[in-house]
Coordinates of C-alpha atoms in Angstrom, one line a residue:
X216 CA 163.8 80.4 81.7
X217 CA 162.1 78.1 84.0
X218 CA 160.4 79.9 86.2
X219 CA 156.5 80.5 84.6
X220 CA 155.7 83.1 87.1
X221 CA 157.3 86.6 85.9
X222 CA 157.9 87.7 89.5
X223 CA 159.7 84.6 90.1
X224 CA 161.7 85.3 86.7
X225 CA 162.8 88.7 88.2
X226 CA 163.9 88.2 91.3
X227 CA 166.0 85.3 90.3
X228 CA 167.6 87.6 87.5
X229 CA 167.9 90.6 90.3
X230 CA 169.8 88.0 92.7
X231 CA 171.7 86.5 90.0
X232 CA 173.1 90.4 88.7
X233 CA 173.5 92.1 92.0
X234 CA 173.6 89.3 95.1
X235 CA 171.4 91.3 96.8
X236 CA 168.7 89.0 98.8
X237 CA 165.7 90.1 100.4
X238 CA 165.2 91.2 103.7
X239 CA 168.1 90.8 105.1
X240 CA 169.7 94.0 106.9
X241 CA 173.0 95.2 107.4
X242 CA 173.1 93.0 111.1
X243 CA 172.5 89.5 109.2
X244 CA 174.1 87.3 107.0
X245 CA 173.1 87.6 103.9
X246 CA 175.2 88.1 99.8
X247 CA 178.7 88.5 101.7
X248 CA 178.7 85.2 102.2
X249 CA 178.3 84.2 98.4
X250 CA 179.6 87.5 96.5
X251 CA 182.3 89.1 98.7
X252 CA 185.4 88.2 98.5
X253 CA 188.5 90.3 100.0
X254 CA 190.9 91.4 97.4
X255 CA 193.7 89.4 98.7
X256 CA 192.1 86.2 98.6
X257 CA 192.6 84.0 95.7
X258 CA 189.3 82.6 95.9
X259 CA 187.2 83.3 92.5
X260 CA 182.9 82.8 92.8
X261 CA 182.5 80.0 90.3
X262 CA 179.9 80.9 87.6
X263 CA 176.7 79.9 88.6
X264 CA 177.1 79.7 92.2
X265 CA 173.7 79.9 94.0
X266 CA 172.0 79.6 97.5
X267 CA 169.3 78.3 95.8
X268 CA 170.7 75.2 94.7
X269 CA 171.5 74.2 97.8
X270 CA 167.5 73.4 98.5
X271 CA 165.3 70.9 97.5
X272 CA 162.6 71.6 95.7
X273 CA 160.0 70.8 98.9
X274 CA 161.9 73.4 100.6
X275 CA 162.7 75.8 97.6
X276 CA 158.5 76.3 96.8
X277 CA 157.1 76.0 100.7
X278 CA 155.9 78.9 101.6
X279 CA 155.0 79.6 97.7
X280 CA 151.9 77.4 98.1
X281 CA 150.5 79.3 100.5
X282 CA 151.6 82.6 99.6
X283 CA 151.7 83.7 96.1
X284 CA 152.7 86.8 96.8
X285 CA 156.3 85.7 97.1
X286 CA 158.9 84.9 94.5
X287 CA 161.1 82.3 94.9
X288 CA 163.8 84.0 96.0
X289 CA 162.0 85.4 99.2
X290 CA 160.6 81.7 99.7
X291 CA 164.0 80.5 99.8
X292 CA 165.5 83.2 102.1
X293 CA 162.0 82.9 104.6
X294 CA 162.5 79.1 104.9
X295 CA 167.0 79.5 105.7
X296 CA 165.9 82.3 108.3
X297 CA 163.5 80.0 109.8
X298 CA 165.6 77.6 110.3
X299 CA 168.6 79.2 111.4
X300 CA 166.6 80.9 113.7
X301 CA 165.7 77.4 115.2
X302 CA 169.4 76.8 115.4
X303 CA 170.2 80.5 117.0
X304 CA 167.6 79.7 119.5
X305 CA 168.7 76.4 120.9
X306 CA 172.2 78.0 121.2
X307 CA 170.6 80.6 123.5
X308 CA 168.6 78.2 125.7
X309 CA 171.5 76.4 126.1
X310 CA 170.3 73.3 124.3
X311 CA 173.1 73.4 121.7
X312 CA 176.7 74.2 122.5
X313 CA 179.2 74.8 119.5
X314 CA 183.2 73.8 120.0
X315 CA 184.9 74.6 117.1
X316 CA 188.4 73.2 116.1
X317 CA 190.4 73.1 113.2
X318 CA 193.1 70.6 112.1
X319 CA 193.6 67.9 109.1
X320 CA 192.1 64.5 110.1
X321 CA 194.7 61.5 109.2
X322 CA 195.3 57.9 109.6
X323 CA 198.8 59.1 111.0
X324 CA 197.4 61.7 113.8
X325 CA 196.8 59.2 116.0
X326 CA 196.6 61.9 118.9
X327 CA 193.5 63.9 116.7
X328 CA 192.2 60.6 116.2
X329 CA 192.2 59.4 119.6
X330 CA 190.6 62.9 120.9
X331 CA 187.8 62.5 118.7
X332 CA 187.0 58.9 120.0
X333 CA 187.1 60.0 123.3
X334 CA 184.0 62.4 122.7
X335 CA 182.3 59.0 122.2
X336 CA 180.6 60.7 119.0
X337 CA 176.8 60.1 118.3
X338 CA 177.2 61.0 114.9
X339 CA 179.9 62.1 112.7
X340 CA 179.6 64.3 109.2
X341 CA 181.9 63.8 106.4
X342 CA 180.6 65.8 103.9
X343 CA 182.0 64.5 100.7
X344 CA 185.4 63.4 101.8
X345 CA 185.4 59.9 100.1
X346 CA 185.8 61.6 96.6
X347 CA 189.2 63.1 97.9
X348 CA 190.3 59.7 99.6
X349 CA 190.8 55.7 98.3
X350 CA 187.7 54.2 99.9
X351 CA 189.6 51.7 102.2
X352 CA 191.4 54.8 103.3
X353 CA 188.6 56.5 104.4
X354 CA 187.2 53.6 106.1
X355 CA 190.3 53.2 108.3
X356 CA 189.8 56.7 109.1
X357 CA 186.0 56.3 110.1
X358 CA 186.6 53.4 112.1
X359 CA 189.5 55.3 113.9
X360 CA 187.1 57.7 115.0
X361 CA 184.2 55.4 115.6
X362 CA 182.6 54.4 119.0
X363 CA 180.0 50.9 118.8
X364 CA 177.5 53.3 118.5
X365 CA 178.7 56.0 115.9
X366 CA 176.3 56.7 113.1
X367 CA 178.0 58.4 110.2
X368 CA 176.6 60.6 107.5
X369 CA 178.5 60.6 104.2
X370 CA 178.1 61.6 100.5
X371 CA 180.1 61.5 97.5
X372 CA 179.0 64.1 94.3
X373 CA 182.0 62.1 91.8
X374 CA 181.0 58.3 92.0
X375 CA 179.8 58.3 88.9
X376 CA 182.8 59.2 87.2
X377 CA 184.1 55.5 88.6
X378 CA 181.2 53.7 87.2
X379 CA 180.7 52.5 83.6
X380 CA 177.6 53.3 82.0
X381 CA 176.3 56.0 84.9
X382 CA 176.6 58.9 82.3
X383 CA 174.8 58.9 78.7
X384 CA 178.8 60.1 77.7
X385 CA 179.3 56.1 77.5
X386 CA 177.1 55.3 74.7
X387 CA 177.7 55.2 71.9
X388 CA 174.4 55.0 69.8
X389 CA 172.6 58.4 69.3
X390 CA 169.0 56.1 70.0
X391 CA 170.2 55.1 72.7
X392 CA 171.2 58.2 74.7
X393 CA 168.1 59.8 73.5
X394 CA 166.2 57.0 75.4
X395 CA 167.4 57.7 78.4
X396 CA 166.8 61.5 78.0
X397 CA 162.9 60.6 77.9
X398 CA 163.2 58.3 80.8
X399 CA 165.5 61.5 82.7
X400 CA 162.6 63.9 82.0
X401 CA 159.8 60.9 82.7
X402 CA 161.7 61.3 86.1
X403 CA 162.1 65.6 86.3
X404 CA 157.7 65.5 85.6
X405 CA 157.6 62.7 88.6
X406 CA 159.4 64.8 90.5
X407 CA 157.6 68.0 89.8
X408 CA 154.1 66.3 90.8
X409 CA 155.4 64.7 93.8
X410 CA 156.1 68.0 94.8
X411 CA 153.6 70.1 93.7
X412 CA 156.3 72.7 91.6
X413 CA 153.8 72.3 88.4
X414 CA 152.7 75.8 88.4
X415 CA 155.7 77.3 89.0
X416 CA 157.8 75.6 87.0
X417 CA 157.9 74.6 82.8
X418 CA 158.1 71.4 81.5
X419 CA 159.9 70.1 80.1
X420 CA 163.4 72.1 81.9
X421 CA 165.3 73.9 79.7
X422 CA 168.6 72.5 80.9
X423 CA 171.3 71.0 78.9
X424 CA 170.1 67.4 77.7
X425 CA 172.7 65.3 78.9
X426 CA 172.0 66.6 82.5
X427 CA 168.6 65.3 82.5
X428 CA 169.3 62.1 80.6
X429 CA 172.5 61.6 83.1
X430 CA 169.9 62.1 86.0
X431 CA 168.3 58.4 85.3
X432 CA 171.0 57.1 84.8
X433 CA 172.8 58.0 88.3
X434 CA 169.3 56.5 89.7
X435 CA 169.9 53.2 87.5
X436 CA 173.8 52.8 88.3
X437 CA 174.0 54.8 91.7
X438 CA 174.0 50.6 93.3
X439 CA 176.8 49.2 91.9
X440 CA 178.7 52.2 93.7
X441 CA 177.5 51.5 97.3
X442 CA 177.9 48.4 96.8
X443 CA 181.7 48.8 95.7
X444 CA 181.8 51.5 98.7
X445 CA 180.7 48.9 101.3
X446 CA 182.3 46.0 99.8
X447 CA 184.9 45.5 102.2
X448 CA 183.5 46.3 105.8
X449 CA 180.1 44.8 107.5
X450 CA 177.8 48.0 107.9
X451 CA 174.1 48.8 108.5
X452 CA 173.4 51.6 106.3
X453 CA 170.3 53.7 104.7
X454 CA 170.9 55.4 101.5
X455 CA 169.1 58.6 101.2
X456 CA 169.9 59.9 98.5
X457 CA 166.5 61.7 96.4
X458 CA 166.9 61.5 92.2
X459 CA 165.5 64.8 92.7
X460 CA 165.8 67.6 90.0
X461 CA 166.9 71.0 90.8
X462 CA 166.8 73.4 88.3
X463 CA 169.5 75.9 90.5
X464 CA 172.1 73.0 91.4
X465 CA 174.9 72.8 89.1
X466 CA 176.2 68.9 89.8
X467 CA 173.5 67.8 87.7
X468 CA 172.0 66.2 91.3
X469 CA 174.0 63.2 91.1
X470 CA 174.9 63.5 94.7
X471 CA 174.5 60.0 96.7
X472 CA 173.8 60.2 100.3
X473 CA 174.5 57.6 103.0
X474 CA 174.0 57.2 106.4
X475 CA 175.2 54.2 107.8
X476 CA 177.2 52.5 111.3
X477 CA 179.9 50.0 111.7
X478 CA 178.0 48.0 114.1
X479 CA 175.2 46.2 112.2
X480 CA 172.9 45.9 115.1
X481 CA 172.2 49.9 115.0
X482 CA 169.1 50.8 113.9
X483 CA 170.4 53.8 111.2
X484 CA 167.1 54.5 110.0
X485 CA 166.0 55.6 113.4
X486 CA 168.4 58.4 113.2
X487 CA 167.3 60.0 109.3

């Protein structure tokens, strides 16, 4: 109910009812990897699971602005294969060599640990491990794996269920969380003219109020949770994190980003 353009209307509808994405042949990847699931697994598709929330809104409209004959749908899918493509290509040069391995990283593998190390990583990913693990925990774990000039890349989508006052749940006073629902959608229209989305997208969203009044709020309280996060170990870090609204993501964009390194003298905002 977002979407102003009718064409953009449809083809979200058509992807949400069938999975079906746009040119993509048989010989690519493309709805297996959200919609098909073997019988025997136990896996279930969550309701409201989409590729497109998994894009920004700069990245989501791109090649909208310069081709209105698109939907959004086709935007989205031109803009993965693009990239991808950049991806497939350096593996074929030679430019890019993926090893894969899987085991469980733990403070008690000291073996796994030790391997790791002895790649003398560049950068490590975490993904979102720190909302699975007690934050000293995963800092032992880090360091484990660290070399002087390690850079890691970290997020956590649940911090703000450990921080008082980071959802418009904690108050109280009706006048109150309606405040901050004006200052969440002050923030969605910022957002929408930052990135140009204006004619392709209402205002204000039709989402469900307390996601948008929870989205200032998570922009207001998001410190206090870095700071608890880094309170016990000297870092240099960069948070990245965008209050950006996505109209596709369901965690209500409350994810914080951080890319920082255990020894202060590297320059972390070289690598973003």
């Amino acid at each position: 109910g977002d979407m102003i353009r009718k064409q953009d209307r449809l083809a979200v509808s058509r992807y949400s009812v069938t999975g079906s994405l746009p040119n993509c042949g048989d010989e690519e990847v493309g709805s297996v990897v959200m919609f098909c699931l073997p019988r025997e697994s136990k896996a279930e598709m969550k309701y409201g699971e989409t590729f497109l929330g998994t894009l920004e809104l700069e990245e989501l409209f791109s090649s909208l602005k310069s081709q209105s004959s698109k939907d959004v749908v086709e935007s989205a899918v031109e803009y993965l294969k693009q990239h991808v493509g950049e991806v497939k290509g350096m593996i074929i040069q030679g430019t890019l060599k993926v090893s894969v391995k899987h085991a469980e990283v733990k403070l008690s593998d000291i073996e796994l640990l030790s391997e790791i190390k002895s790649h003398k990583p560049h950068r490590i990913a975490w993904s979102n491990l720190p909302d699975y693990l007690e934050i000293s925990s995963f800092h032992q774990l880090a360091k484990a794996c660290s070399v002087n000039q390690t850079i890691h890349y970290v997020y956590s989508k649940c911090w703000h269920e450990d921080v008082k006052g980071a959802s418009s749940l904690d108050y109280s006073s009706a006048n109150e969380r309606l405040k901050y629902l004006d200052k969440g959608k002050a923030l969605v229209k910022k957002c929408y003219e930052e990135y140009c989305v204006q004619k392709f997208l209402f205002f204000p969203p039709s989402n469900i109020p307390l996601n948008i009044a929870d989205l200032y709020l998570y922009t207001t309280f998001k410190e206090i949770w870095i700071k608890s996060f880094f309170t016990k170990t000297s870092v240099n870090f960069v948070d990245v994190s965008k209050p950006v609204y996505n109209l596709f993501a369901n965690k209500k964009c409350s994810s914080i980003h951080l890319v920082y390194s255990y020894n202060v003298e590297v320059r972390v905002d070289e690598e973003i």
